[in-house]
Structures are given as structure tokens and as C-alpha cells.
Coordinates of N, CA and C in Angstrom, one line a residue:
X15 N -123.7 -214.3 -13.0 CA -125.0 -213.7 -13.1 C -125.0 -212.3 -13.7
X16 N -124.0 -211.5 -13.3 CA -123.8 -210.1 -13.3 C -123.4 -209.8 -15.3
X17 N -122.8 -210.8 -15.4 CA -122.0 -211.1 -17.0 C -123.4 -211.7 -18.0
X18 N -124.3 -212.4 -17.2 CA -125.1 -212.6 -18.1 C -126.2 -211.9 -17.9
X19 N -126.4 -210.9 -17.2 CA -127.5 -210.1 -17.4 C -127.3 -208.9 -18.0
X20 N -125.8 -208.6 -18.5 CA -125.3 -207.3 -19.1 C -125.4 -208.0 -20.6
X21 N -125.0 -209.5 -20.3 CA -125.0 -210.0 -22.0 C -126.6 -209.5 -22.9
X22 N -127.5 -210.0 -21.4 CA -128.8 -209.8 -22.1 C -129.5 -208.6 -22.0
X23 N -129.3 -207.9 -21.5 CA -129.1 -206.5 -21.4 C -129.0 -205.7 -23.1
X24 N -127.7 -205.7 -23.2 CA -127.3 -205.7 -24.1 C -128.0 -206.1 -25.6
X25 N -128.1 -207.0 -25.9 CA -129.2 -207.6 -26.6 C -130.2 -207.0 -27.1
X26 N -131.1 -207.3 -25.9 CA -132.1 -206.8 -25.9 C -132.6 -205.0 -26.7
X27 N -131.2 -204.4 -25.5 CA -131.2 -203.2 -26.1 C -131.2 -202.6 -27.9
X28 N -130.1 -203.2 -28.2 CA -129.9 -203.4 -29.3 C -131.1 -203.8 -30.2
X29 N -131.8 -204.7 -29.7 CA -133.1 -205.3 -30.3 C -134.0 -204.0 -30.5
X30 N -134.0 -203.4 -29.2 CA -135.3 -201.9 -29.3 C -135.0 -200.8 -30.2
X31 N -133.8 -201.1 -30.3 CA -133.1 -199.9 -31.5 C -133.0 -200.2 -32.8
X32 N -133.3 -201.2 -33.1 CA -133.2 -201.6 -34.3 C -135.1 -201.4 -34.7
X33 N -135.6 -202.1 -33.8 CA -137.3 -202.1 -33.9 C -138.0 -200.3 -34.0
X34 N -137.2 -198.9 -33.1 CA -137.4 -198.3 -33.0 C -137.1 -197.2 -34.3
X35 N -135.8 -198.3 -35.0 CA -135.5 -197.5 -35.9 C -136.7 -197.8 -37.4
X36 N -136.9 -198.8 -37.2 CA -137.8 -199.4 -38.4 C -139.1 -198.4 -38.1
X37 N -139.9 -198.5 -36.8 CA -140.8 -197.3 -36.6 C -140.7 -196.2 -37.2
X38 N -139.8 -195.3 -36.6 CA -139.8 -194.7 -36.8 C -139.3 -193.8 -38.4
X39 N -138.8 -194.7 -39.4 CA -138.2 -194.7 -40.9 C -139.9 -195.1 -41.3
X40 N -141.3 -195.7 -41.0 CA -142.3 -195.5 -41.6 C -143.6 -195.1 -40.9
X41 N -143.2 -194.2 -39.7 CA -144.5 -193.3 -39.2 C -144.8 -192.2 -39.9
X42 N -143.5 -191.5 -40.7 CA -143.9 -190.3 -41.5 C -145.2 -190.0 -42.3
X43 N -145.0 -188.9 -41.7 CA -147.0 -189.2 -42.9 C -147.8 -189.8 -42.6
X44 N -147.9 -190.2 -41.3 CA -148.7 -191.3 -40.4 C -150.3 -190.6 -40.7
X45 N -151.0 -191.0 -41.1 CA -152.5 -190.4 -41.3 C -152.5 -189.4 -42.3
X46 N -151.5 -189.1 -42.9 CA -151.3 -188.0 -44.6 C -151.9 -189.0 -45.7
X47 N -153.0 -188.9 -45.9 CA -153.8 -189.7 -47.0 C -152.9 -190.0 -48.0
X48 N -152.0 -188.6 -48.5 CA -151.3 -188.7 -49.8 C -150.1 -190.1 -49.8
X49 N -150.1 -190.1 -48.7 CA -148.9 -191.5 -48.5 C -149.8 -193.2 -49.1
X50 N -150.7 -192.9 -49.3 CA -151.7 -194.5 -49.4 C -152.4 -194.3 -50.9
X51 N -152.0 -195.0 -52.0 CA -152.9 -194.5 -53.2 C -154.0 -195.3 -53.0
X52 N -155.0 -194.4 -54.0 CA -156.4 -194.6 -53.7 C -156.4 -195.8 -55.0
X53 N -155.4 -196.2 -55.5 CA -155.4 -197.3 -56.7 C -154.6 -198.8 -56.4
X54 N -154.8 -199.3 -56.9 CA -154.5 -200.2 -56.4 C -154.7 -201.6 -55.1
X55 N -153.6 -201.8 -54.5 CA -154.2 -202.4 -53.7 C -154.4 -202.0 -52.1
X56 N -154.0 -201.4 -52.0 CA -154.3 -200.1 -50.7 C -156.1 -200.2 -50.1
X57 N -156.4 -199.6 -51.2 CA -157.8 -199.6 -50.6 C -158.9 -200.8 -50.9
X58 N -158.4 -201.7 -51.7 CA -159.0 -203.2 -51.4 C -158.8 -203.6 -50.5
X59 N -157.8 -203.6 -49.7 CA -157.5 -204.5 -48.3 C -158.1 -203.5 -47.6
X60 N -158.5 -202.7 -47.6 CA -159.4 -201.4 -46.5 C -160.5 -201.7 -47.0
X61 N -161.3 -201.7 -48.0 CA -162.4 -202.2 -48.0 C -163.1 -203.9 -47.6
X62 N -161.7 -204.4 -48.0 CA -162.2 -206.2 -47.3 C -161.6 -206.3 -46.1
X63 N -161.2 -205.7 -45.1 CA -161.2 -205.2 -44.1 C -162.6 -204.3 -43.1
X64 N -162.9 -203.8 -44.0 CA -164.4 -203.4 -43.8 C -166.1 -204.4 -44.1
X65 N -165.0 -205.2 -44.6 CA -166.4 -206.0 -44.8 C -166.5 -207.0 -43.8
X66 N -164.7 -207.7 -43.6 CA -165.0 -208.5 -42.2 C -165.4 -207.8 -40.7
X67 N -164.8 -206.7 -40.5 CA -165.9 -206.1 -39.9 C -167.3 -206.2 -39.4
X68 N -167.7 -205.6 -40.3 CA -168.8 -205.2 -40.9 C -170.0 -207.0 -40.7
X69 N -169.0 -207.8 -40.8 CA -169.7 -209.4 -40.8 C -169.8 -209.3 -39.5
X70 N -168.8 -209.8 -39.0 CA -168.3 -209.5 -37.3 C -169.5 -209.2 -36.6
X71 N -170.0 -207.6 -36.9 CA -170.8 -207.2 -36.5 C -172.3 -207.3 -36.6
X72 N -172.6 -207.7 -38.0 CA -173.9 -208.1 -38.3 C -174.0 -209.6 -37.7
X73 N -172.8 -210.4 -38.1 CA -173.3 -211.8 -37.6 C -174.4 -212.6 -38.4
X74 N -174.7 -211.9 -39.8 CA -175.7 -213.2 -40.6 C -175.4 -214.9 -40.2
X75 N -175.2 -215.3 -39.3 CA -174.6 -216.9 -39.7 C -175.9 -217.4 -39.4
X76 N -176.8 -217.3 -39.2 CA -178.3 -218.0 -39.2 C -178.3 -219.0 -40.0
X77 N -177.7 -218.8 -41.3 CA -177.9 -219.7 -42.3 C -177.0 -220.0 -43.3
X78 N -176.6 -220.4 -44.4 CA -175.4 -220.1 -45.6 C -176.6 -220.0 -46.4
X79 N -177.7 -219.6 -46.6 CA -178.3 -218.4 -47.6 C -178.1 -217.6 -46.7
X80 N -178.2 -217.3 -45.6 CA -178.3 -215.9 -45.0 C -177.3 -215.1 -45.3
X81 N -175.9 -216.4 -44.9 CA -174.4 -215.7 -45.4 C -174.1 -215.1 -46.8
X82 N -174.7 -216.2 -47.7 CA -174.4 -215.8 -49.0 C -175.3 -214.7 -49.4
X83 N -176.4 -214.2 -49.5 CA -176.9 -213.0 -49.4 C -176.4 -211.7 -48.9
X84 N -175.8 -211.8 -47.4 CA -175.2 -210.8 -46.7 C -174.2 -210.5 -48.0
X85 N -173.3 -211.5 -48.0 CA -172.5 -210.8 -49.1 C -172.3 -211.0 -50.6
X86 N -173.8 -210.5 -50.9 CA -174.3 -210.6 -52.5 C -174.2 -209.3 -52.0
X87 N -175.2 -209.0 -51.5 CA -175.3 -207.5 -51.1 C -174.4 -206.5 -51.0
X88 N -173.7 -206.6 -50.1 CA -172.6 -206.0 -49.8 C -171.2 -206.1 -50.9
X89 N -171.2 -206.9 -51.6 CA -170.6 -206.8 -53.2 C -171.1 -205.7 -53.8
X90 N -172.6 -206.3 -53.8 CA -173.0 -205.3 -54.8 C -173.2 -203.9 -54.5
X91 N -173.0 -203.4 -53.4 CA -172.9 -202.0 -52.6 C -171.4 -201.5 -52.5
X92 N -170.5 -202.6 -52.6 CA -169.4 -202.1 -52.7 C -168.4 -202.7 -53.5
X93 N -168.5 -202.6 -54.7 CA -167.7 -203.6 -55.4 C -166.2 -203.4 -55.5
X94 N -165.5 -202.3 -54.7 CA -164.4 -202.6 -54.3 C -163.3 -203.3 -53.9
X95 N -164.8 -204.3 -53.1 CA -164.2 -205.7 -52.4 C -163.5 -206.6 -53.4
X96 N -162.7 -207.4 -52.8 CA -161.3 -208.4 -53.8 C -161.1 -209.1 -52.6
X97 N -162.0 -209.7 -52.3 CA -161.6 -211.0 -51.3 C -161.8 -212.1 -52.1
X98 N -160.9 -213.1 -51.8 CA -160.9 -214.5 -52.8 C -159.7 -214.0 -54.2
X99 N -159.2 -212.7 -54.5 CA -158.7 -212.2 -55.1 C -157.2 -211.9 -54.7
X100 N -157.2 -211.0 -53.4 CA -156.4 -210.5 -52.6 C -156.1 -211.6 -51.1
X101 N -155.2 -212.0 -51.0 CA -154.8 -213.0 -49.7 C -155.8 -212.3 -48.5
X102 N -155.8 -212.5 -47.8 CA -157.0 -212.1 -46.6 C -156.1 -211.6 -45.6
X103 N -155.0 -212.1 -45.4 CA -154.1 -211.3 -43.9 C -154.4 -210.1 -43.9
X104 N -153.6 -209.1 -44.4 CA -153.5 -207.6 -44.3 C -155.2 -207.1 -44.0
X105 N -155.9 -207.7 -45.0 CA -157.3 -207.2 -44.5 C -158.0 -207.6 -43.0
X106 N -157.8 -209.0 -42.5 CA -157.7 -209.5 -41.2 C -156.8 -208.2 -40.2
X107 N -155.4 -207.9 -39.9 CA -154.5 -207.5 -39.5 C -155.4 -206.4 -39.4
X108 N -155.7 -205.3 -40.4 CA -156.6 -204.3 -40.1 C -158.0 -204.2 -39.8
X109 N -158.3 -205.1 -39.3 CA -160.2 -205.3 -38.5 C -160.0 -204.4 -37.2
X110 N -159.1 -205.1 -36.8 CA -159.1 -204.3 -35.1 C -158.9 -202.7 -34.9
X111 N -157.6 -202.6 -35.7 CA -157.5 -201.4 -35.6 C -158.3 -200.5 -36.1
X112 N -159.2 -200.7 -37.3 CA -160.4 -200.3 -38.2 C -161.8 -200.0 -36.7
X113 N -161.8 -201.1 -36.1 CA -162.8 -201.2 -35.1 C -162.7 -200.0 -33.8
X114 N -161.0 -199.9 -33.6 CA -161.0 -198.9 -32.4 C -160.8 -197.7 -33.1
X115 N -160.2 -197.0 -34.5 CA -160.0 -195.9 -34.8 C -160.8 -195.4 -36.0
X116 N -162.0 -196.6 -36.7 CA -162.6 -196.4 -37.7 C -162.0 -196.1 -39.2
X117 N -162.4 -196.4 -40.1 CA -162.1 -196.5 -41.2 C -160.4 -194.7 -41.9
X118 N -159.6 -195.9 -41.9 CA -159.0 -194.3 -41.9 C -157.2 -194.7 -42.3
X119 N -156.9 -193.9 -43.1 CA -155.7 -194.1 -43.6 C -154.5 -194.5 -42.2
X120 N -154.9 -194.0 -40.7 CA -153.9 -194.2 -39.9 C -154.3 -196.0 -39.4
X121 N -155.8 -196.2 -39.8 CA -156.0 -197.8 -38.8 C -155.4 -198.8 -39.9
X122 N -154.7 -198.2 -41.7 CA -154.7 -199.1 -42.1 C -153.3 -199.3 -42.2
X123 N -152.7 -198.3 -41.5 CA -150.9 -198.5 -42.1 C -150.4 -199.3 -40.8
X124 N -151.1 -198.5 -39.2 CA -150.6 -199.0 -38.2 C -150.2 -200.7 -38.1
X125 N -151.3 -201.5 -38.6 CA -150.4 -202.9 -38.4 C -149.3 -203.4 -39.3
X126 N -149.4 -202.2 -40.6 CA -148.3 -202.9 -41.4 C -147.1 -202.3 -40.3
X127 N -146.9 -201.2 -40.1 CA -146.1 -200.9 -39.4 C -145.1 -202.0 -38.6
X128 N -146.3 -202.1 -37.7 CA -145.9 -203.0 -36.4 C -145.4 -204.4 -37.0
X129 N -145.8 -205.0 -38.4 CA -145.3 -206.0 -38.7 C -144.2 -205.8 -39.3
X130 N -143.8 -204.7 -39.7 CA -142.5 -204.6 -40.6 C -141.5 -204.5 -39.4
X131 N -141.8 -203.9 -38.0 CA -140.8 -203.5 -36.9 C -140.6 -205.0 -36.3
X132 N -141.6 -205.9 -36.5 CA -141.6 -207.3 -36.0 C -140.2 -208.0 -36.8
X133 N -140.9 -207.9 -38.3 CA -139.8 -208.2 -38.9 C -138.5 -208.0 -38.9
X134 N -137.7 -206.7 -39.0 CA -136.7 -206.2 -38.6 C -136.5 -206.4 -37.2
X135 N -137.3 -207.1 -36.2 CA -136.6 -207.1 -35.2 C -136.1 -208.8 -35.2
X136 N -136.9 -209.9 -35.8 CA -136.4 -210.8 -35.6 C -135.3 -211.4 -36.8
X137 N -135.0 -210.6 -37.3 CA -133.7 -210.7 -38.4 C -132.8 -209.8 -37.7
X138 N -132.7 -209.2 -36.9 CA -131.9 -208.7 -35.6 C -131.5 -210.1 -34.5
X139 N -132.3 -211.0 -34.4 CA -132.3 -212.0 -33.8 C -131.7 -213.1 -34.5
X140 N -132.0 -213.7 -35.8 CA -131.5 -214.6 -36.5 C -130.0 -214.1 -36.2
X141 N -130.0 -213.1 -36.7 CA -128.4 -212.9 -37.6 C -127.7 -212.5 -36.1
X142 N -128.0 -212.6 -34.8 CA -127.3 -212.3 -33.4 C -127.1 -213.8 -33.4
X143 N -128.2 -214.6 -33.4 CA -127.7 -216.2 -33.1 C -127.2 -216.9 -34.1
X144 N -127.1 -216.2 -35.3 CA -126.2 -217.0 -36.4 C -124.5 -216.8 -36.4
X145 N -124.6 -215.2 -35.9 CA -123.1 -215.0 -35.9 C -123.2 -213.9 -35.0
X146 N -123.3 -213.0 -34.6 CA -123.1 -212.0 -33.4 C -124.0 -210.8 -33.4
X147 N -124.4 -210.1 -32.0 CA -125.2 -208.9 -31.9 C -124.9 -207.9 -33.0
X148 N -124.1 -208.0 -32.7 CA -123.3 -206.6 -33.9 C -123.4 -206.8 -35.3
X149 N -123.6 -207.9 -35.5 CA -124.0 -208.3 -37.0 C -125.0 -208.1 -37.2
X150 N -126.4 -208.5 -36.3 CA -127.5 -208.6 -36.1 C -128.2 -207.2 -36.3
X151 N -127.0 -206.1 -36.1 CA -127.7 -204.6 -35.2 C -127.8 -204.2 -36.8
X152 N -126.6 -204.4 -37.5 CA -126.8 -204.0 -38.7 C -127.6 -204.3 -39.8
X153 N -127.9 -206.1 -40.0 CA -128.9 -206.2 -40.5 C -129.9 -205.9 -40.4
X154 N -130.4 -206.0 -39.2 CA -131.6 -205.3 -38.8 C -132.0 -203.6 -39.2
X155 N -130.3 -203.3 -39.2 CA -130.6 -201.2 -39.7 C -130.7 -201.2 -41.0
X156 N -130.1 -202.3 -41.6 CA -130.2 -202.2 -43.3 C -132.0 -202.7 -43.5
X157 N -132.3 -203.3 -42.6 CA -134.0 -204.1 -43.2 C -134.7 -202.9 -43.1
X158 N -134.2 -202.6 -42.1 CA -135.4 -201.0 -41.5 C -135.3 -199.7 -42.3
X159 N -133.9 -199.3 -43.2 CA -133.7 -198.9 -43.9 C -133.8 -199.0 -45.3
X160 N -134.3 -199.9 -45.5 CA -134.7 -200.6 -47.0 C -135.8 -199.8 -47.6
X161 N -135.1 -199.1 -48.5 CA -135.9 -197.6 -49.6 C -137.4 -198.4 -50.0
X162 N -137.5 -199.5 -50.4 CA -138.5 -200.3 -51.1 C -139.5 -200.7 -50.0
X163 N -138.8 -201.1 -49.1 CA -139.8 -201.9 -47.8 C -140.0 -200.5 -46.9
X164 N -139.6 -200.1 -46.8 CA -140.0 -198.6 -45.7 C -141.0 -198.1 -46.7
X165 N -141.3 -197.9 -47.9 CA -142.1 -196.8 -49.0 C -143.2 -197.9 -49.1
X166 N -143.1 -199.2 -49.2 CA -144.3 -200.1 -49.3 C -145.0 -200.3 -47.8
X167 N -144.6 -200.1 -46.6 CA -144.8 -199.9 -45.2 C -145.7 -198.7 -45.5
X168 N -145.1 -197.9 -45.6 CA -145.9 -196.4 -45.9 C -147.4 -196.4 -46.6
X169 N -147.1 -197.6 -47.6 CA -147.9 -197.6 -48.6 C -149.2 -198.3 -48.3
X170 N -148.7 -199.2 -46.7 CA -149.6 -200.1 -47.0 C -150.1 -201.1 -47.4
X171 N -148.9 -201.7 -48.2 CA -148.6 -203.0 -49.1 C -148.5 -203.7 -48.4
X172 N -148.7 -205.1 -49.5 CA -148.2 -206.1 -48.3 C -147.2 -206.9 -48.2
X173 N -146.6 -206.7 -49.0 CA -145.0 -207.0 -49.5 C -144.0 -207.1 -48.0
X174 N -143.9 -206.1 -47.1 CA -143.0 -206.0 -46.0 C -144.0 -207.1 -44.9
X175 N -144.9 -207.1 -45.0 CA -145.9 -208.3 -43.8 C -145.2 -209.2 -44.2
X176 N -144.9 -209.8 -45.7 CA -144.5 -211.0 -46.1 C -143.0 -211.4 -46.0
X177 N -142.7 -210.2 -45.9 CA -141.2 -210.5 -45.8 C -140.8 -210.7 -43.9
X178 N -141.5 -209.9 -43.4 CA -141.3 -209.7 -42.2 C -141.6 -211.4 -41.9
X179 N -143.0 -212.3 -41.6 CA -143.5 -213.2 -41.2 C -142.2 -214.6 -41.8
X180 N -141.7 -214.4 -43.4 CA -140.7 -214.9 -43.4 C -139.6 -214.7 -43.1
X181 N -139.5 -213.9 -42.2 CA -138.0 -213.9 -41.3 C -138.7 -214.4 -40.3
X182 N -139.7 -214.4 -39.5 CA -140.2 -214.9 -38.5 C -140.1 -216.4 -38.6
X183 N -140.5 -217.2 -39.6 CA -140.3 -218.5 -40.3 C -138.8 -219.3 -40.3
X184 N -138.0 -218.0 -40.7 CA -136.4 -218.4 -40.5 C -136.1 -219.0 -39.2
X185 N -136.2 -217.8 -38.5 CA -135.9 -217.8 -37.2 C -136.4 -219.0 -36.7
X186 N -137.3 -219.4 -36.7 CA -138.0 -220.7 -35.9 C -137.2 -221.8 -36.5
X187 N -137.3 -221.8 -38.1 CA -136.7 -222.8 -38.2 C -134.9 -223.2 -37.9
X188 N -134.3 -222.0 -37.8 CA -133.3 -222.8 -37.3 C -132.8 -222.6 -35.9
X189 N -134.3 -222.4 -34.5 CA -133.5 -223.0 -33.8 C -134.5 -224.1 -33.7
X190 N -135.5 -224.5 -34.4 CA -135.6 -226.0 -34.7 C -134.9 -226.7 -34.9
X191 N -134.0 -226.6 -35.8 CA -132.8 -226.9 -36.9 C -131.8 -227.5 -35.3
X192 N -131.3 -225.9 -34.3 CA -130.8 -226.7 -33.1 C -130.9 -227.7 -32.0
X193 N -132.8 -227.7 -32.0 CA -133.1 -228.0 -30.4 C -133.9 -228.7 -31.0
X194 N -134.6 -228.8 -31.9 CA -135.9 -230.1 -32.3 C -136.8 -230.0 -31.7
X195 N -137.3 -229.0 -31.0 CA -138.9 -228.8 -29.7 C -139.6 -228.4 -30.7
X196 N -140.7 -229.5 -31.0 CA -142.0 -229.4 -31.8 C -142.9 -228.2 -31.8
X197 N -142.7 -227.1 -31.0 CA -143.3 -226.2 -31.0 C -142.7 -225.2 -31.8
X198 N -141.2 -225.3 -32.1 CA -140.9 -224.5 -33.1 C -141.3 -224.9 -34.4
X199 N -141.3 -226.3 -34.5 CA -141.4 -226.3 -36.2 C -143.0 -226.0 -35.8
X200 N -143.7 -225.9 -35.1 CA -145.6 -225.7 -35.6 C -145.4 -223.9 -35.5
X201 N -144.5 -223.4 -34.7 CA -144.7 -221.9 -34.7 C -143.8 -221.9 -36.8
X202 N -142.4 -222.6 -36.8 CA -142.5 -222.3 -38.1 C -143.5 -222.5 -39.4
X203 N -144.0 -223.6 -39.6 CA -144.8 -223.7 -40.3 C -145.9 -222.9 -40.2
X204 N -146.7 -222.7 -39.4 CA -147.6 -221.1 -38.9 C -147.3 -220.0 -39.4
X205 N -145.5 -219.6 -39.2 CA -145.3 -218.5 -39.8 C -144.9 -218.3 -41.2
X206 N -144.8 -219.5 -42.2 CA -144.7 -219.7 -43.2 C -146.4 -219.9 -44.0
X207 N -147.3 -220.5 -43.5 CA -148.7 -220.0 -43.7 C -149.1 -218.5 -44.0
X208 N -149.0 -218.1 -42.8 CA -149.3 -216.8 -42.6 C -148.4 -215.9 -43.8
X209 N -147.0 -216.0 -44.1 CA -146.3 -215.0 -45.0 C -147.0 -215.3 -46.2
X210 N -148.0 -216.5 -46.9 CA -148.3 -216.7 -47.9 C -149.8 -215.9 -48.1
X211 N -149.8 -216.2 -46.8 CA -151.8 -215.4 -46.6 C -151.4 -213.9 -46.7
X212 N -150.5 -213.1 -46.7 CA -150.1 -211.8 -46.9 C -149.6 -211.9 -48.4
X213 N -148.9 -212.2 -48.5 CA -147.9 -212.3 -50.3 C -148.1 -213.7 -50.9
X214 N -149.0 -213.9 -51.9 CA -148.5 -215.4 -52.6 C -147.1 -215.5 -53.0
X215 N -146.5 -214.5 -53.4 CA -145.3 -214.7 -53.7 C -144.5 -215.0 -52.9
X216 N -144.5 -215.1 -51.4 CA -144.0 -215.8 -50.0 C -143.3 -216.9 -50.3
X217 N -144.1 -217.8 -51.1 CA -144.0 -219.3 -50.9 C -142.5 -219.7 -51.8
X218 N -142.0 -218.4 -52.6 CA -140.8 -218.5 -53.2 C -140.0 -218.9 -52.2
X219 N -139.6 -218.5 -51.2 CA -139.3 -218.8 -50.3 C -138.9 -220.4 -49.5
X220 N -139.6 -221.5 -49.9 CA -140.1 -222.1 -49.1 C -138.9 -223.2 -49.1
X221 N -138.4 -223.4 -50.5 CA -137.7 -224.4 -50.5 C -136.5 -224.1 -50.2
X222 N -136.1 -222.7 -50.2 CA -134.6 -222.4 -49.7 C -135.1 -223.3 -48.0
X223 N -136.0 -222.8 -47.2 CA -136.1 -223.3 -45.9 C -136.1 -224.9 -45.9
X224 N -136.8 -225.6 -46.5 CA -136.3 -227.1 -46.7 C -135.0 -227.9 -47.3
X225 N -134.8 -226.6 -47.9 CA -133.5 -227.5 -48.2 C -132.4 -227.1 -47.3
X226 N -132.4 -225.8 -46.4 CA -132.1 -225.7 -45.0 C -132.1 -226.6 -44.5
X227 N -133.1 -227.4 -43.8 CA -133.3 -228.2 -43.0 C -132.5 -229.7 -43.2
X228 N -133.4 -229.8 -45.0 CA -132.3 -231.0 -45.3 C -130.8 -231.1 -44.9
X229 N -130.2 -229.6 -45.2 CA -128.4 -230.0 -45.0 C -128.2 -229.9 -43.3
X230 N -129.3 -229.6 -42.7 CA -129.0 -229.1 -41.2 C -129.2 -230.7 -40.2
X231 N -130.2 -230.9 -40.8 CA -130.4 -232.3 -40.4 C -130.6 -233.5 -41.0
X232 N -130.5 -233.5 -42.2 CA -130.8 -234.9 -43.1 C -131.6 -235.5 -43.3
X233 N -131.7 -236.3 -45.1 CA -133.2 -236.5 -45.1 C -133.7 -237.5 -44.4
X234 N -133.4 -238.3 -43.4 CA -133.8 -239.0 -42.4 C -134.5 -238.6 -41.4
X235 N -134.2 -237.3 -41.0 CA -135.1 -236.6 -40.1 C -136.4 -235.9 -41.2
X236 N -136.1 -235.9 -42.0 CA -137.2 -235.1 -42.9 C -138.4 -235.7 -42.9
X237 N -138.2 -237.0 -42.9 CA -139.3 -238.0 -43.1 C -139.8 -238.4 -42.2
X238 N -139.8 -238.0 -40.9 CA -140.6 -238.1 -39.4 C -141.8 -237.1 -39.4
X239 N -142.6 -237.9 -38.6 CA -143.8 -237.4 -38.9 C -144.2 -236.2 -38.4
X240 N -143.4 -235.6 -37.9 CA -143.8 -234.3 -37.9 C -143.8 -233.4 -38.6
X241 N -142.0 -233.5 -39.4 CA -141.5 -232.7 -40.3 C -142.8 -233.0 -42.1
X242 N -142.8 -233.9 -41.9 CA -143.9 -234.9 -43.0 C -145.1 -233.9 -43.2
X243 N -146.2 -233.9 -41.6 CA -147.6 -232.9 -41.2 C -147.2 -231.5 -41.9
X244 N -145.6 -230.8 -41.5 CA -145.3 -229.3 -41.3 C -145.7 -229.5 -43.2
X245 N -144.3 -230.1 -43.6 CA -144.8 -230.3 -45.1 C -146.3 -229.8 -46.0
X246 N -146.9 -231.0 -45.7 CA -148.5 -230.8 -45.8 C -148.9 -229.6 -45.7
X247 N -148.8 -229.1 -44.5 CA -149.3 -227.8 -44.0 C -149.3 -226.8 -44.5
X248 N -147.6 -226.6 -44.9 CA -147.3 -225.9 -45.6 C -147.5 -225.6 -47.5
X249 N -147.5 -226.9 -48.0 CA -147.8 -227.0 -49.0 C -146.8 -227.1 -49.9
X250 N -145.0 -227.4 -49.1 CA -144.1 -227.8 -49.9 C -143.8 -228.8 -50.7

């Protein structure tokens, strides 16, 4: 008991250091406007962020003219918006925090933040259960330290959500891959959804994870109907 609570001990710790290190490589400049350009796609996801809001709170659903009016209007008051243009996550991800801290360069970095530390933390986990903690600690310090993904964190992008939610997708899928418990492959396919609803370009991704699966379990299992639904779902 004593050996396995130091094993997970251990672990664990390692896990907060790797997550703390990712924090803290893109809090700088935390609420420094100059860190978020005013071009691009930064403030489209802050504004369609504002508009779900902004729905949220008015609640037009009376009717689908009532809906589609609400946001004729509000287009045309703010043509900023790029919803149907821009994937919807990142603007979703920032509602809440928009709602408790109000519109503002710190409510819109904080959840990239927390997704990029997500991410770095569960690529700290793959790579502990693929080959060892110590391997794990590093990848994890190289993800967190990544000049491109730390500066797009900063930025606001959504590039690191997408990368992060596809490590989260990894991860499920191979200990699907070990244990077969249908709740991992619905948590995988979910988190393979979701990296798409952040980055279209996510879905590059998708077939390295299938053809994973194929060598891990064969195409005999592929073709069970669950693996079949995940498919569909996903859109592989």
C-alpha cells in the first residue's frame, strides 16, 4: 500500500508540474491587451462570444422569426461576428468567463489557458502509460514549452485548444485500445468532436487514431457497432 501510494504520489506530482509549468509559460501579459491582436481572429471569437451571451441572456426563442431577427440585428450592429465562419468552441469556452469578468482581454485568454494546461497535462499521461513518468514529465515540458503553442495561448488562438482536446482523444483512445469500456471510446470520440469544433484542421488527425486502433485491435473489432456509431460521429 505504502509503494503504491508513493507510486501515485509521485505521478500525480509530476503531473502538477508539468500543468504548472504550461500556466505559468502563458500567464504573462495576462490582461496586457498588446498580447491579443485586434486582427484577425482574436476578436471574432470575442465577439461571437458576446453574442452567445448576449442570446443567453435576452432569450428571443419565442419564435424562429423572433430568433432570426434577434440576430439580423445584432449582425447588423456588429458585423464583427463570424459565427458559421469560425468553429463555435473557443467562442462557447469564453461565455462564462465573459459573464463573470465581462468583456476583456483577461476572460478571453483564461480558458485558452486552462485548455492548453489540460492538454500538456494529459500528454504527460499518455506518454507515463505508454512508456514511463519520466518520459511523460518531459513531453509534457517540451508541449508546455512550445515557442508556437505558448505565443498562440497568449494569443488566444485556437490552435493549442485543438491540439490540447487531441491529446485528450489519444489518451482515451488507447486505453480503449487496452480495456474496451465503452465509455472511453464515447469520451474519445467527444474529444475528437470537440478538437474539430476548435480547429477544422483537427480532423487531420483522425486517421492516424483509426489506423491506431486498426493495428491495436483489428479490423474485426472495427466493425462492431460501437466502434461503427464512434465512426459516424466522428465523421471518419
Amino acid at each position: 500500500m505504502s509503494l503504491a501510494w508513493t507510486a501515485s504520489t509521485r505521478r500525480w506530482t509530476l503531473g502538477v508540474l508539468v500543468v504548472l509549468a504550461a500556466i505559468l509559460l502563458t500567464v504573462r501579459g495576462l490582461g496586457n491587451e498588446s498580447y491579443v491582436s485586434t486582427h484577425g481572429d482574436p476578436p471574432r471569437y470575442m465577439m461571437n462570444a458576446m453574442f452567445i451571451l448576449d442570446l443567453l441572456r435576452d432569450r428571443p426563442f419565442e419564435s424562429l422569426d423572433a430568433l432570426r431577427e434577434y440576430a439580423t440585428l445584432y449582425y447588423a450592429r456588429y458585423p464583427a461576428l463570424s459565427l458559421g465562419h469560425h468553429p463555435p468552441l473557443i467562442s462557447v469556452l469564453q461565455v462564462p468567463f465573459i459573464a463573470l469578468l465581462g468583456p476583456s482581454i483577461l476572460a478571453a485568454r483564461l480558458p485558452m489557458i486552462l485548455m492548453f494546461a489540460l492538454g500538456v497535462l494529459f500528454l504527460f499521461l499518455l506518454v507515463s502509460d505508454m512508456c514511463s513518468e519520466w518520459a511523460g514529465l518531459a513531453a509534457g515540458l517540451i508541449m508546455a514549452a512550445s515557442p508556437s503553442l505558448v505565443y498562440e495561448t497568449q494569443s488566444s488562438l485556437a490552435e493549442p485548444t485543438a491540439v490540447a482536446l487531441s491529446v485528450v482523444a489519444a489518451y482515451l483512445l488507447f486505453h480503449f485500445c487496452l480495456k474496451e469500456k465503452t465509455w472511453l471510446l464515447v469520451g474519445f470520440g467527444t474529444a475528437a468532436v470537440l478538437s474539430v469544433l476548435a480547429k477544422q484542421n483537427a480532423i487531420a488527425a483522425f486517421p492516424a487514431f483509426w489506423i491506431y486502433a486498426w493495428v491495436r485491435l483489428g479490423w474485426r473489432r472495427l466493425t462492431r457497432a460501437d466502434f461503427l456509431v464512434a465512426a459516424v460521429v466522428t465523421g471518419a
